[in-house]
mmCIF file of C-alpha atoms in Angstrom:
data_model
loop_
_atom_site.group_PDB
_atom_site.id
_atom_site.type_symbol
_atom_site.label_atom_id
_atom_site.label_comp_id
_atom_site.label_asym_id
_atom_site.label_seq_id
_atom_site.Cartn_x
_atom_site.Cartn_y
_atom_site.Cartn_z
ATOM 1 C CA MET A 1351 -219.295 114.022 -158.876
ATOM 2 C CA GLY A 1352 -221.618 114.609 -155.853
ATOM 3 C CA SER A 1353 -223.633 112.030 -154.159
ATOM 4 C CA ILE A 1354 -227.503 111.901 -153.291
ATOM 5 C CA SER A 1355 -228.441 110.454 -150.183
ATOM 6 C CA ARG A 1356 -231.839 109.816 -149.174
ATOM 7 C CA GLY A 1357 -233.272 110.463 -145.735
ATOM 8 C CA ARG A 1358 -235.731 111.657 -143.361
ATOM 9 C CA ASN A 1359 -235.777 115.337 -141.974
ATOM 10 C CA LEU A 1360 -236.317 115.191 -138.291
ATOM 11 C CA GLY A 1361 -238.481 118.121 -137.345
ATOM 12 C CA PRO A 1362 -237.182 120.568 -134.807
ATOM 13 C CA GLY A 1363 -237.057 118.883 -131.256
ATOM 14 C CA ALA A 1364 -238.012 120.947 -127.670
ATOM 15 C CA GLY A 1365 -234.952 122.246 -126.563
ATOM 16 C CA ALA A 1366 -234.292 123.726 -123.407
ATOM 17 C CA GLY A 1367 -235.814 126.824 -123.907
ATOM 18 C CA ALA A 1368 -238.963 125.688 -125.465
ATOM 19 C CA LEU A 1369 -242.399 126.683 -124.225
ATOM 20 C CA GLN A 1370 -243.919 123.917 -121.831
ATOM 21 C CA VAL A 1371 -247.764 122.896 -122.394
ATOM 22 C CA PRO A 1372 -249.566 121.130 -119.769
ATOM 23 C CA CYS A 1373 -250.429 117.802 -120.847
ATOM 24 C CA GLY A 1374 -254.000 116.745 -119.575
ATOM 25 C CA ARG A 1375 -255.728 113.575 -120.304
ATOM 26 C CA ILE A 1376 -257.781 114.872 -123.091
ATOM 27 C CA HIS A 1377 -254.303 115.902 -124.534
ATOM 28 C CA GLN A 1378 -253.084 111.909 -124.048
ATOM 29 C CA ILE A 1379 -256.247 110.496 -125.379
ATOM 30 C CA GLY A 1380 -255.780 112.764 -128.445
ATOM 31 C CA ALA A 1381 -251.874 112.225 -128.916
ATOM 32 C CA LEU A 1382 -252.603 108.510 -128.990
ATOM 33 C CA ALA A 1383 -255.198 108.965 -131.376
ATOM 34 C CA LEU A 1384 -253.111 110.517 -133.711
ATOM 35 C CA ILE A 1385 -250.442 108.252 -133.084
ATOM 36 C CA ALA A 1386 -252.327 105.082 -133.752
ATOM 37 C CA ALA A 1387 -254.039 107.386 -137.085
ATOM 38 C CA THR A 1388 -250.485 108.229 -138.260
ATOM 39 C CA PHE A 1389 -249.743 104.398 -137.939
ATOM 40 C CA LEU A 1390 -252.726 103.047 -139.908
ATOM 41 C CA LEU A 1391 -252.623 105.826 -142.665
ATOM 42 C CA THR A 1392 -248.804 104.832 -143.235
ATOM 43 C CA ARG A 1393 -249.828 101.317 -143.560
ATOM 44 C CA ALA A 1394 -252.153 102.173 -146.391
ATOM 45 C CA PHE A 1395 -250.298 104.345 -148.186
ATOM 46 C CA ASP A 1396 -246.767 101.753 -148.150
ATOM 47 C CA ARG A 1397 -249.832 99.365 -149.938
ATOM 48 C CA LEU A 1398 -251.082 101.632 -152.341
ATOM 49 C CA SER A 1399 -247.305 102.622 -153.475
ATOM 50 C CA CYS A 1400 -246.617 99.182 -153.819
ATOM 51 C CA GLY A 1401 -248.095 95.867 -154.782
ATOM 52 C CA LEU A 1402 -245.748 94.040 -152.373
ATOM 53 C CA SER A 1403 -245.820 94.769 -148.937
ATOM 54 C CA TYR A 1404 -243.664 93.581 -146.170
ATOM 55 C CA GLY A 1405 -244.558 90.562 -143.618
ATOM 56 C CA GLY A 1406 -241.764 90.715 -141.222
ATOM 57 C CA LEU A 1407 -241.601 87.164 -141.471
ATOM 58 C CA ALA A 1408 -238.722 85.023 -140.181
ATOM 59 C CA SER A 1409 -239.877 81.537 -142.544
ATOM 60 C CA VAL A 1410 -242.601 81.179 -144.315
ATOM 61 C CA ALA A 1411 -244.547 77.367 -143.255
ATOM 62 C CA SER A 1412 -247.272 77.544 -146.336
ATOM 63 C CA SER A 1413 -247.567 79.330 -149.159
ATOM 64 C CA ALA A 1414 -250.879 80.805 -147.878
ATOM 65 C CA ALA A 1415 -249.106 82.200 -145.259
ATOM 66 C CA LEU A 1416 -247.702 84.765 -148.347
ATOM 67 C CA PHE A 1417 -250.332 86.502 -148.581
ATOM 68 C CA ASP A 1418 -252.615 89.446 -146.979
ATOM 69 C CA ARG A 1419 -256.146 89.577 -147.002
ATOM 70 C CA ALA A 1420 -255.625 91.804 -150.114
ATOM 71 C CA GLY A 1421 -254.469 89.374 -151.938
ATOM 72 C CA SER A 1422 -250.734 91.135 -152.097
ATOM 73 C CA LEU A 1423 -247.500 89.169 -151.196
ATOM 74 C CA PHE A 1424 -245.507 89.532 -148.159
ATOM 75 C CA TRP A 1425 -241.979 90.082 -148.879
ATOM 76 C CA PRO A 1426 -239.729 90.043 -145.442
ATOM 77 C CA ASP A 1427 -238.921 93.488 -144.118
ATOM 78 C CA ARG A 1428 -234.796 92.405 -142.860
ATOM 79 C CA GLY A 1429 -232.767 93.842 -145.437
ATOM 80 C CA TYR A 1430 -235.540 94.582 -147.978
ATOM 81 C CA GLY A 1431 -237.717 97.839 -146.472
ATOM 82 C CA SER A 1432 -241.353 98.386 -146.125
ATOM 83 C CA ARG A 1433 -241.782 99.533 -149.563
ATOM 84 C CA LEU A 1434 -240.132 99.378 -153.063
ATOM 85 C CA ASP A 1435 -237.976 102.595 -153.655
ATOM 86 C CA LEU A 1436 -235.299 102.174 -156.148
ATOM 87 C CA LYS A 1437 -234.320 104.102 -159.563
ATOM 88 C CA ILE A 1438 -232.832 102.209 -162.603
ATOM 89 C CA TYR A 1439 -231.052 103.396 -165.742
ATOM 90 C CA VAL A 1440 -231.472 101.574 -168.661
ATOM 91 C CA TYR A 1441 -229.119 102.288 -171.487
ATOM 92 C CA GLU A 1442 -230.438 103.002 -174.856
ATOM 93 C CA GLU A 1443 -229.433 101.220 -177.843
ATOM 94 C CA LYS A 1444 -227.815 104.263 -179.658
ATOM 95 C CA GLU A 1445 -225.887 105.426 -176.782
ATOM 96 C CA ILE A 1446 -223.609 102.908 -176.630
ATOM 97 C CA ASP A 1447 -221.540 101.733 -179.631
ATOM 98 C CA GLY A 1448 -222.058 98.113 -179.940
ATOM 99 C CA LEU A 1449 -224.933 97.787 -177.903
ATOM 100 C CA ARG A 1450 -227.425 97.265 -181.260
ATOM 101 C CA GLU A 1451 -224.704 94.361 -182.166
ATOM 102 C CA LEU A 1452 -225.674 92.413 -179.019
ATOM 103 C CA MET A 1453 -229.715 93.219 -179.679
ATOM 104 C CA ARG A 1454 -229.838 92.725 -183.508
ATOM 105 C CA GLY A 1455 -226.442 90.987 -184.710
ATOM 106 C CA ARG A 1456 -223.534 92.402 -186.616
ATOM 107 C CA ASP A 1457 -225.702 93.190 -189.931
ATOM 108 C CA GLY A 1458 -229.036 94.191 -187.522
ATOM 109 C CA ARG A 1459 -231.663 91.432 -189.261
ATOM 110 C CA VAL A 1460 -232.532 89.854 -185.670
ATOM 111 C CA SER A 1461 -235.751 91.096 -184.532
ATOM 112 C CA PRO A 1462 -236.641 91.625 -180.443
ATOM 113 C CA ASP A 1463 -240.239 89.897 -182.010
ATOM 114 C CA ALA A 1464 -238.227 86.714 -183.135
ATOM 115 C CA CYS A 1465 -236.467 86.735 -179.244
ATOM 116 C CA VAL A 1466 -238.916 86.416 -176.982
ATOM 117 C CA LYS A 1467 -240.024 83.248 -177.205
ATOM 118 C CA GLY A 1468 -238.528 80.282 -175.346
ATOM 119 C CA GLN A 1469 -235.881 80.564 -172.538
ATOM 120 C CA TRP A 1470 -233.863 83.444 -174.158
ATOM 121 C CA GLY A 1471 -237.399 85.683 -173.787
ATOM 122 C CA THR A 1472 -236.506 86.939 -170.366
ATOM 123 C CA GLN A 1473 -233.541 88.892 -172.156
ATOM 124 C CA VAL A 1474 -236.259 90.729 -173.757
ATOM 125 C CA LYS A 1475 -239.092 90.910 -171.522
ATOM 126 C CA ILE A 1476 -237.244 92.098 -168.429
ATOM 127 C CA HIS A 1477 -235.691 94.870 -170.960
ATOM 128 C CA GLN A 1478 -238.970 96.073 -172.573
ATOM 129 C CA LEU A 1479 -240.768 95.837 -168.799
ATOM 130 C CA LEU A 1480 -237.853 98.131 -167.467
ATOM 131 C CA LEU A 1481 -238.448 100.755 -170.488
ATOM 132 C CA LYS A 1482 -242.119 101.035 -168.976
ATOM 133 C CA SER A 1483 -241.250 100.942 -165.378
ATOM 134 C CA ARG A 1484 -242.235 103.474 -163.104
ATOM 135 C CA PHE A 1485 -238.435 102.805 -161.335
ATOM 136 C CA ARG A 1486 -236.825 103.752 -164.472
ATOM 137 C CA THR A 1487 -234.674 106.962 -164.422
ATOM 138 C CA ILE A 1488 -233.562 108.735 -167.482
ATOM 139 C CA ASN A 1489 -230.700 110.653 -164.846
ATOM 140 C CA LYS A 1490 -227.459 108.569 -164.249
ATOM 141 C CA GLN A 1491 -226.487 110.382 -161.179
ATOM 142 C CA GLU A 1492 -229.562 109.133 -159.252
ATOM 143 C CA ALA A 1493 -229.532 105.914 -160.470
ATOM 144 C CA ASP A 1494 -229.379 102.870 -158.068
ATOM 145 C CA PHE A 1495 -228.836 100.678 -161.013
ATOM 146 C CA PHE A 1496 -227.941 100.365 -164.599
ATOM 147 C CA PHE A 1497 -229.401 97.660 -166.831
ATOM 148 C CA VAL A 1498 -227.185 96.535 -170.167
ATOM 149 C CA PRO A 1499 -229.950 95.298 -172.213
ATOM 150 C CA SER A 1500 -228.624 92.771 -174.589
ATOM 151 C CA TYR A 1501 -230.084 89.589 -176.442
ATOM 152 C CA VAL A 1502 -227.053 87.825 -177.144
ATOM 153 C CA LYS A 1503 -228.100 84.292 -176.769
ATOM 154 C CA CYS A 1504 -230.664 84.473 -179.346
ATOM 155 C CA VAL A 1505 -228.415 86.592 -181.460
ATOM 156 C CA ARG A 1506 -225.803 84.120 -181.256
ATOM 157 C CA MET A 1507 -228.194 81.192 -181.991
ATOM 158 C CA MET A 1508 -229.451 82.900 -185.278
ATOM 159 C CA GLY A 1509 -226.206 83.519 -186.690
ATOM 160 C CA GLY A 1510 -225.874 87.023 -186.101
ATOM 161 C CA LEU A 1511 -222.761 86.988 -184.019
ATOM 162 C CA ASN A 1512 -220.085 84.420 -183.105
ATOM 163 C CA ASP A 1513 -218.156 84.026 -179.660
ATOM 164 C CA LYS A 1514 -215.306 85.978 -180.968
ATOM 165 C CA GLU A 1515 -217.155 88.633 -181.760
ATOM 166 C CA ILE A 1516 -219.717 88.434 -178.970
ATOM 167 C CA ASN A 1517 -216.623 89.028 -176.271
ATOM 168 C CA LYS A 1518 -215.079 91.740 -178.424
ATOM 169 C CA THR A 1519 -218.415 93.771 -178.364
ATOM 170 C CA TYR A 1520 -219.091 93.206 -174.577
ATOM 171 C CA VAL A 1521 -215.302 94.332 -174.174
ATOM 172 C CA LYS A 1522 -216.347 97.648 -176.338
ATOM 173 C CA ILE A 1523 -219.601 98.941 -174.811
ATOM 174 C CA LEU A 1524 -218.114 97.986 -171.213
ATOM 175 C CA SER A 1525 -215.313 100.711 -171.888
ATOM 176 C CA GLN A 1526 -217.894 103.317 -173.159
ATOM 177 C CA MET A 1527 -219.895 103.495 -169.507
ATOM 178 C CA PRO A 1528 -217.637 105.463 -166.981
ATOM 179 C CA TYR A 1529 -220.299 104.508 -164.655
ATOM 180 C CA PHE A 1530 -219.316 100.952 -164.666
ATOM 181 C CA ARG A 1531 -215.951 101.977 -164.029
ATOM 182 C CA TYR A 1532 -216.798 104.083 -161.261
ATOM 183 C CA SER A 1533 -218.352 101.200 -159.222
ATOM 184 C CA GLY A 1534 -216.214 97.954 -160.538
ATOM 185 C CA GLY A 1535 -219.647 96.849 -162.173
ATOM 186 C CA ARG A 1536 -221.560 96.315 -158.989
ATOM 187 C CA ASP A 1537 -224.300 98.367 -160.080
ATOM 188 C CA HIS A 1538 -224.737 97.257 -163.385
ATOM 189 C CA ILE A 1539 -227.665 94.329 -164.271
ATOM 190 C CA PHE A 1540 -226.854 91.617 -167.403
ATOM 191 C CA VAL A 1541 -229.298 88.967 -168.340
ATOM 192 C CA PHE A 1542 -227.781 85.982 -169.506
ATOM 193 C CA PRO A 1543 -230.955 83.332 -169.750
ATOM 194 C CA SER A 1544 -229.426 80.141 -170.830
ATOM 195 C CA GLY A 1545 -227.544 77.056 -169.169
ATOM 196 C CA ALA A 1546 -224.603 78.604 -170.177
ATOM 197 C CA GLY A 1547 -225.084 81.547 -168.385
ATOM 198 C CA ALA A 1548 -222.638 84.539 -168.543
ATOM 199 C CA HIS A 1549 -220.239 82.089 -170.365
ATOM 200 C CA LEU A 1550 -221.523 83.413 -173.635
ATOM 201 C CA PHE A 1551 -219.223 86.456 -172.966
ATOM 202 C CA ARG A 1552 -215.814 84.874 -172.584
ATOM 203 C CA SER A 1553 -213.959 87.486 -170.632
ATOM 204 C CA TRP A 1554 -217.008 87.289 -167.693
ATOM 205 C CA ALA A 1555 -214.698 86.170 -164.971
ATOM 206 C CA THR A 1556 -212.229 89.635 -165.455
ATOM 207 C CA PHE A 1557 -215.042 92.083 -166.406
ATOM 208 C CA LEU A 1558 -218.472 91.075 -164.863
ATOM 209 C CA ASN A 1559 -217.148 89.457 -161.828
ATOM 210 C CA ARG A 1560 -218.751 92.271 -159.655
ATOM 211 C CA SER A 1561 -221.937 93.107 -161.592
ATOM 212 C CA ILE A 1562 -225.487 91.319 -160.704
ATOM 213 C CA ILE A 1563 -226.032 88.547 -163.203
ATOM 214 C CA LEU A 1564 -230.042 87.556 -163.556
ATOM 215 C CA THR A 1565 -230.189 84.006 -165.096
ATOM 216 C CA PRO A 1566 -232.761 81.553 -164.662
ATOM 217 C CA GLU A 1567 -230.412 78.452 -163.984
ATOM 218 C CA GLY A 1568 -227.291 78.809 -161.196
ATOM 219 C CA ASP A 1569 -226.424 75.358 -160.846
ATOM 220 C CA ARG A 1570 -224.379 74.958 -164.581
ATOM 221 C CA THR A 1571 -220.762 75.149 -165.096
ATOM 222 C CA ASP A 1572 -221.474 73.689 -168.837
ATOM 223 C CA LYS A 1573 -218.396 71.249 -168.855
ATOM 224 C CA ARG A 1574 -216.223 74.510 -167.407
ATOM 225 C CA ASP A 1575 -214.139 74.646 -164.112
ATOM 226 C CA ILE A 1576 -216.224 77.747 -162.617
ATOM 227 C CA SER A 1577 -220.198 78.800 -162.841
ATOM 228 C CA ALA A 1578 -220.433 81.807 -163.192
ATOM 229 C CA PHE A 1579 -223.311 82.341 -160.978
ATOM 230 C CA ASN A 1580 -222.777 83.541 -157.203
ATOM 231 C CA THR A 1581 -225.472 83.325 -154.690
ATOM 232 C CA TRP A 1582 -224.145 86.369 -153.021
ATOM 233 C CA LYS A 1583 -224.511 88.950 -155.880
ATOM 234 C CA ASP A 1584 -226.780 87.125 -158.638
ATOM 235 C CA ILE A 1585 -230.330 86.838 -158.484
ATOM 236 C CA ILE A 1586 -232.173 83.615 -160.027
ATOM 237 C CA ILE A 1587 -234.868 84.538 -161.789
ATOM 238 C CA PRO A 1588 -237.705 82.250 -163.580
ATOM 239 C CA GLY A 1589 -237.513 80.690 -166.808
ATOM 240 C CA ASN A 1590 -239.652 82.404 -169.429
ATOM 241 C CA VAL A 1591 -243.197 81.151 -169.941
ATOM 242 C CA ASP A 1592 -244.784 82.128 -173.473
ATOM 243 C CA ASP A 1593 -247.429 84.936 -172.980
ATOM 244 C CA GLY A 1594 -249.950 82.691 -174.660
ATOM 245 C CA MET A 1595 -249.968 80.302 -171.593
ATOM 246 C CA THR A 1596 -250.239 82.625 -168.862
ATOM 247 C CA LYS A 1597 -253.896 84.526 -167.680
ATOM 248 C CA PHE A 1598 -252.356 87.959 -167.725
ATOM 249 C CA TYR A 1599 -252.471 88.375 -171.207
ATOM 250 C CA GLY A 1600 -255.807 87.205 -171.697
ATOM 251 C CA SER A 1601 -255.242 83.619 -172.928
ATOM 252 C CA ASN A 1602 -257.960 81.106 -172.012
ATOM 253 C CA VAL A 1603 -255.626 78.799 -170.072
ATOM 254 C CA VAL A 1604 -256.099 75.101 -170.278
ATOM 255 C CA GLN A 1605 -257.394 73.972 -166.388
ATOM 256 C CA PRO A 1606 -255.991 71.031 -165.212
ATOM 257 C CA ILE A 1607 -257.161 67.903 -165.148
ATOM 258 C CA PRO A 1608 -258.357 66.128 -161.758
ATOM 259 C CA LEU A 1609 -255.888 63.648 -160.350
ATOM 260 C CA SER A 1610 -258.880 61.132 -160.202
ATOM 261 C CA LYS A 1611 -258.801 61.402 -164.191
ATOM 262 C CA ARG A 1612 -255.224 61.506 -164.888
ATOM 263 C CA LYS A 1613 -253.513 58.258 -166.444
ATOM 264 C CA HIS A 1614 -250.070 59.429 -166.160
ATOM 265 C CA LEU A 1615 -247.827 59.071 -162.947
ATOM 266 C CA VAL A 1616 -244.672 62.069 -164.243
ATOM 267 C CA ASN A 1617 -243.851 63.482 -167.136
ATOM 268 C CA PHE A 1618 -239.987 64.584 -167.875
ATOM 269 C CA LEU A 1619 -239.721 68.054 -169.444
ATOM 270 C CA GLY A 1620 -236.709 68.481 -171.139
ATOM 271 C CA ARG A 1621 -234.076 67.130 -173.657
ATOM 272 C CA ALA A 1622 -231.763 64.654 -172.583
ATOM 273 C CA GLN A 1623 -228.531 65.944 -173.895
ATOM 274 C CA GLY A 1624 -226.251 62.816 -173.173
ATOM 275 C CA LYS A 1625 -226.893 63.777 -169.452
ATOM 276 C CA VAL A 1626 -226.853 60.729 -167.202
ATOM 277 C CA GLY A 1627 -229.582 61.486 -165.272
ATOM 278 C CA ARG A 1628 -232.028 62.419 -167.885
ATOM 279 C CA LEU A 1629 -231.255 59.459 -169.731
ATOM 280 C CA ARG A 1630 -231.760 57.100 -167.114
ATOM 281 C CA LEU A 1631 -235.152 58.911 -167.115
ATOM 282 C CA VAL A 1632 -235.299 57.808 -170.492
ATOM 283 C CA GLU A 1633 -234.775 54.632 -169.950
ATOM 284 C CA LEU A 1634 -237.766 54.447 -167.144
ATOM 285 C CA ALA A 1635 -240.190 55.492 -169.420
ATOM 286 C CA LYS A 1636 -239.604 53.219 -172.068
ATOM 287 C CA GLN A 1637 -239.839 50.346 -169.138
ATOM 288 C CA TYR A 1638 -242.911 52.363 -167.574
ATOM 289 C CA PRO A 1639 -244.946 53.723 -170.749
ATOM 290 C CA ASP A 1640 -248.043 54.289 -168.516
ATOM 291 C CA LYS A 1641 -245.870 55.890 -166.179
ATOM 292 C CA GLU A 1642 -244.582 59.617 -167.441
ATOM 293 C CA CYS A 1643 -245.367 62.707 -165.367
ATOM 294 C CA VAL A 1644 -245.249 64.686 -161.986
ATOM 295 C CA PRO A 1645 -242.687 67.531 -161.632
ATOM 296 C CA VAL A 1646 -240.152 66.626 -159.651
ATOM 297 C CA ILE A 1647 -236.654 68.396 -159.194
ATOM 298 C CA LEU A 1648 -233.787 65.823 -159.718
ATOM 299 C CA SER A 1649 -231.097 68.932 -159.906
ATOM 300 C CA ASP A 1650 -229.166 68.434 -156.804
ATOM 301 C CA GLN A 1651 -227.632 71.713 -157.181
ATOM 302 C CA VAL A 1652 -230.538 73.799 -158.297
ATOM 303 C CA GLU A 1653 -230.939 77.533 -156.744
ATOM 304 C CA LEU A 1654 -234.352 78.412 -157.266
ATOM 305 C CA PRO A 1655 -236.290 81.532 -157.821
ATOM 306 C CA PHE A 1656 -236.837 84.180 -155.055
ATOM 307 C CA GLN A 1657 -236.321 81.466 -152.229
ATOM 308 C CA ASN A 1658 -236.462 84.333 -149.416
ATOM 309 C CA VAL A 1659 -240.329 84.238 -149.627
ATOM 310 C CA ILE A 1660 -241.560 80.792 -150.749
ATOM 311 C CA ASP A 1661 -240.977 77.498 -148.864
ATOM 312 C CA TYR A 1662 -240.777 75.100 -152.131
ATOM 313 C CA THR A 1663 -240.922 72.082 -149.317
ATOM 314 C CA GLN A 1664 -244.528 73.223 -149.600
ATOM 315 C CA ILE A 1665 -245.391 73.223 -153.460
ATOM 316 C CA SER A 1666 -242.375 70.880 -154.604
ATOM 317 C CA ILE A 1667 -240.565 67.243 -154.290
ATOM 318 C CA LYS A 1668 -236.648 67.360 -154.396
ATOM 319 C CA TRP A 1669 -234.907 63.810 -155.418
ATOM 320 C CA PRO A 1670 -231.623 62.871 -155.458
ATOM 321 C CA SER A 1671 -230.335 62.430 -158.761
ATOM 322 C CA THR A 1672 -228.080 59.575 -158.299
ATOM 323 C CA ARG A 1673 -231.058 57.550 -156.899
ATOM 324 C CA ILE A 1674 -233.245 57.495 -160.396
ATOM 325 C CA SER A 1675 -234.805 54.544 -160.685
ATOM 326 C CA THR A 1676 -237.769 52.321 -160.086
ATOM 327 C CA GLN A 1677 -237.648 53.759 -156.575
ATOM 328 C CA LEU A 1678 -238.486 57.161 -157.560
ATOM 329 C CA LEU A 1679 -241.636 56.053 -159.139
ATOM 330 C CA GLU A 1680 -242.736 53.907 -156.425
ATOM 331 C CA TYR A 1681 -242.031 56.711 -154.192
ATOM 332 C CA LEU A 1682 -244.494 59.056 -155.748
ATOM 333 C CA GLU A 1683 -246.790 56.182 -156.387
ATOM 334 C CA THR A 1684 -247.286 56.226 -152.431
ATOM 335 C CA ILE A 1685 -248.132 59.738 -152.265
ATOM 336 C CA PRO A 1686 -251.957 60.530 -151.635
ATOM 337 C CA ASP A 1687 -254.084 62.533 -153.856
ATOM 338 C CA GLU A 1688 -255.104 64.912 -151.379
ATOM 339 C CA VAL A 1689 -251.509 65.263 -150.684
ATOM 340 C CA ILE A 1690 -250.945 66.079 -154.039
ATOM 341 C CA GLU A 1691 -253.715 68.458 -154.595
ATOM 342 C CA ALA A 1692 -252.656 70.732 -151.415
ATOM 343 C CA MET A 1693 -249.174 71.113 -153.137
ATOM 344 C CA ILE A 1694 -250.601 71.998 -156.341
ATOM 345 C CA ALA A 1695 -252.931 74.256 -154.560
ATOM 346 C CA ARG A 1696 -250.254 76.080 -152.699
ATOM 347 C CA GLY A 1697 -248.490 76.603 -155.936
ATOM 348 C CA ARG A 1698 -251.144 77.697 -157.677
ATOM 349 C CA GLN A 1699 -251.137 80.654 -155.021
ATOM 350 C CA VAL A 1700 -247.450 81.457 -155.922
ATOM 351 C CA ARG A 1701 -247.176 80.883 -159.788
ATOM 352 C CA CYS A 1702 -247.997 84.646 -160.422
ATOM 353 C CA LEU A 1703 -244.598 85.010 -159.834
ATOM 354 C CA TRP A 1704 -243.535 82.883 -162.847
ATOM 355 C CA VAL A 1705 -245.204 85.644 -164.972
ATOM 356 C CA TYR A 1706 -243.521 88.293 -166.178
ATOM 357 C CA ALA A 1707 -246.063 91.188 -166.609
ATOM 358 C CA PRO A 1708 -244.888 95.029 -164.760
ATOM 359 C CA GLU A 1709 -244.319 95.438 -161.655
ATOM 360 C CA THR A 1710 -247.803 97.267 -161.524
ATOM 361 C CA GLU A 1711 -249.374 93.909 -160.977
ATOM 362 C CA PRO A 1712 -249.677 92.845 -157.443
ATOM 363 C CA CYS A 1713 -247.545 89.788 -158.092
ATOM 364 C CA SER A 1714 -245.361 89.165 -160.848
ATOM 365 C CA THR A 1715 -241.388 88.361 -161.819
ATOM 366 C CA MET A 1716 -240.818 92.077 -162.040
ATOM 367 C CA VAL A 1717 -242.223 92.900 -158.783
ATOM 368 C CA GLY A 1718 -239.770 90.186 -156.972
ATOM 369 C CA ILE A 1719 -236.748 91.080 -159.686
ATOM 370 C CA MET A 1720 -237.043 94.579 -157.661
ATOM 371 C CA TRP A 1721 -237.613 93.523 -154.076
ATOM 372 C CA GLU A 1722 -234.286 91.266 -154.825
ATOM 373 C CA LEU A 1723 -232.629 94.437 -156.536
ATOM 374 C CA GLN A 1724 -233.669 96.636 -153.800
ATOM 375 C CA ARG A 1725 -231.642 94.473 -151.113
ATOM 376 C CA LYS A 1726 -228.420 95.013 -152.975
ATOM 377 C CA VAL A 1727 -228.775 98.719 -152.989
ATOM 378 C CA ARG A 1728 -225.989 100.765 -152.228
ATOM 379 C CA ARG A 1729 -225.156 104.217 -150.985
ATOM 380 C CA PHE A 1730 -221.638 104.266 -152.015
ATOM 381 C CA HIS A 1731 -219.514 102.793 -155.076
ATOM 382 C CA GLN A 1732 -216.369 102.551 -155.743
ATOM 383 C CA SER A 1733 -213.301 100.382 -157.014
ATOM 384 C CA GLY A 1734 -210.018 99.854 -157.488
ATOM 385 C CA GLU A 1735 -209.794 102.481 -160.372
ATOM 386 C CA THR A 1736 -211.767 104.847 -158.163
ATOM 387 C CA PHE A 1737 -210.381 107.598 -155.371
ATOM 388 C CA TRP A 1738 -211.572 110.390 -153.381
ATOM 389 C CA LEU A 1739 -210.775 113.743 -152.235
ATOM 390 C CA HIS A 1740 -211.401 115.960 -149.308
ATOM 391 C CA ASN A 1741 -213.550 117.661 -151.183
ATOM 392 C CA GLY A 1742 -215.689 114.617 -151.681
ATOM 393 C CA SER A 1743 -214.863 114.481 -155.803
ATOM 394 C CA VAL A 1744 -214.036 111.391 -157.039
ATOM 395 C CA VAL A 1745 -211.064 111.095 -159.487
ATOM 396 C CA ASN A 1746 -209.246 108.118 -161.293
ATOM 397 C CA ARG A 1747 -205.587 107.215 -161.081
ATOM 398 C CA ASP A 1748 -204.233 110.464 -162.678
ATOM 399 C CA LEU A 1749 -206.377 112.615 -160.248
ATOM 400 C CA VAL A 1750 -208.998 113.469 -163.437
ATOM 401 C CA GLU A 1751 -212.412 113.833 -161.729
ATOM 402 C CA PHE A 1752 -215.449 111.420 -162.449
ATOM 403 C CA HIS A 1753 -217.217 114.375 -164.504
ATOM 404 C CA ASP A 1754 -214.483 114.535 -167.076
ATOM 405 C CA TRP A 1755 -213.611 110.681 -167.906
ATOM 406 C CA ARG A 1756 -214.123 110.113 -171.546
ATOM 407 C CA PRO A 1757 -214.521 107.151 -173.038
ATOM 408 C CA PRO A 1758 -213.019 104.745 -173.823
ATOM 409 C CA VAL A 1759 -212.465 104.467 -170.059
ATOM 410 C CA PRO A 1760 -210.190 102.088 -168.993
ATOM 411 C CA LEU A 1761 -211.903 98.755 -167.887
ATOM 412 C CA PRO A 1762 -211.407 97.890 -163.758
#
């Protein structure tokens, strides 16, 4: 298989035998004007080609610094580039035997509409948005990444597949993907939208330990010895927000009540599930029924979305989970209203990153995901089961060239 490289061709240089033309003052002024015009036009085209542009930020002091005058969100230039330029291949439901089961269950009765709400909805939304994305390619040879669609959390909860069937089906589909074997899975993307993460696929540690996992919860082991999240290869994504709660989808979002008219201090969003810290919050609510709600992070090991551009100290509070007591409520009561108002205002500026809208929007979850993926693009892929010869051809252990690999292929 030949490789495709992207680069910029340099024009012919002025060699020793090139014609020399005298350069006067007018020529110098013209050259400077041409350079300035080229710079401005290049920046303008970069803005047009993508809603998010780089900002060269070493750190973000406040959320206000995240946006330019045009309202576009800045993204650090280091490691990302100045504009989005990547290609993603999305496996088709009928292309791989077993994908349909992971999306609709063994009997095909689970519908995407039934899975689009709640935390599981990210599996459906990311898939559907990628199908319409301008970064999608139908040419596997030019793809930077391969997206493997699956609604497995929803399918499992609705009785479409059990744990044993899920594990067997994942292994079956992976064995039909030569490109997965080619890279060892490093350029393949999977979405696991619940606290269990990739543990839904029991053999994830064997087969997906190099792949990119998108998940909203990176601090969970779910009573297992190891977390399926790896901060160096995986991406934390925002949890799903139902479309009816976002302005993008035409909803009349309820406006927040001014602080002076709010009668509750804090509110707990979630379920106790027998967890010590959450049970303490429930007890506090019983002791202080008039003090029930301000969003405070009470997860010590939490990983947060888009930490490369968002300074969470400007929009949130993180409190030790070991100190959940009346001390927490007393602390929250001491914060002046104007400080809370300022944090809320900064939060509103970046809340667009929690909306699963198309990447054609100036700011959305999908744009953030695309930037994070672009940082992981590799020009060259290989695994312990791929080899190459003097002519650049990639072969397996039996010296069979890549274009002749036929499923099922041995998994790396």
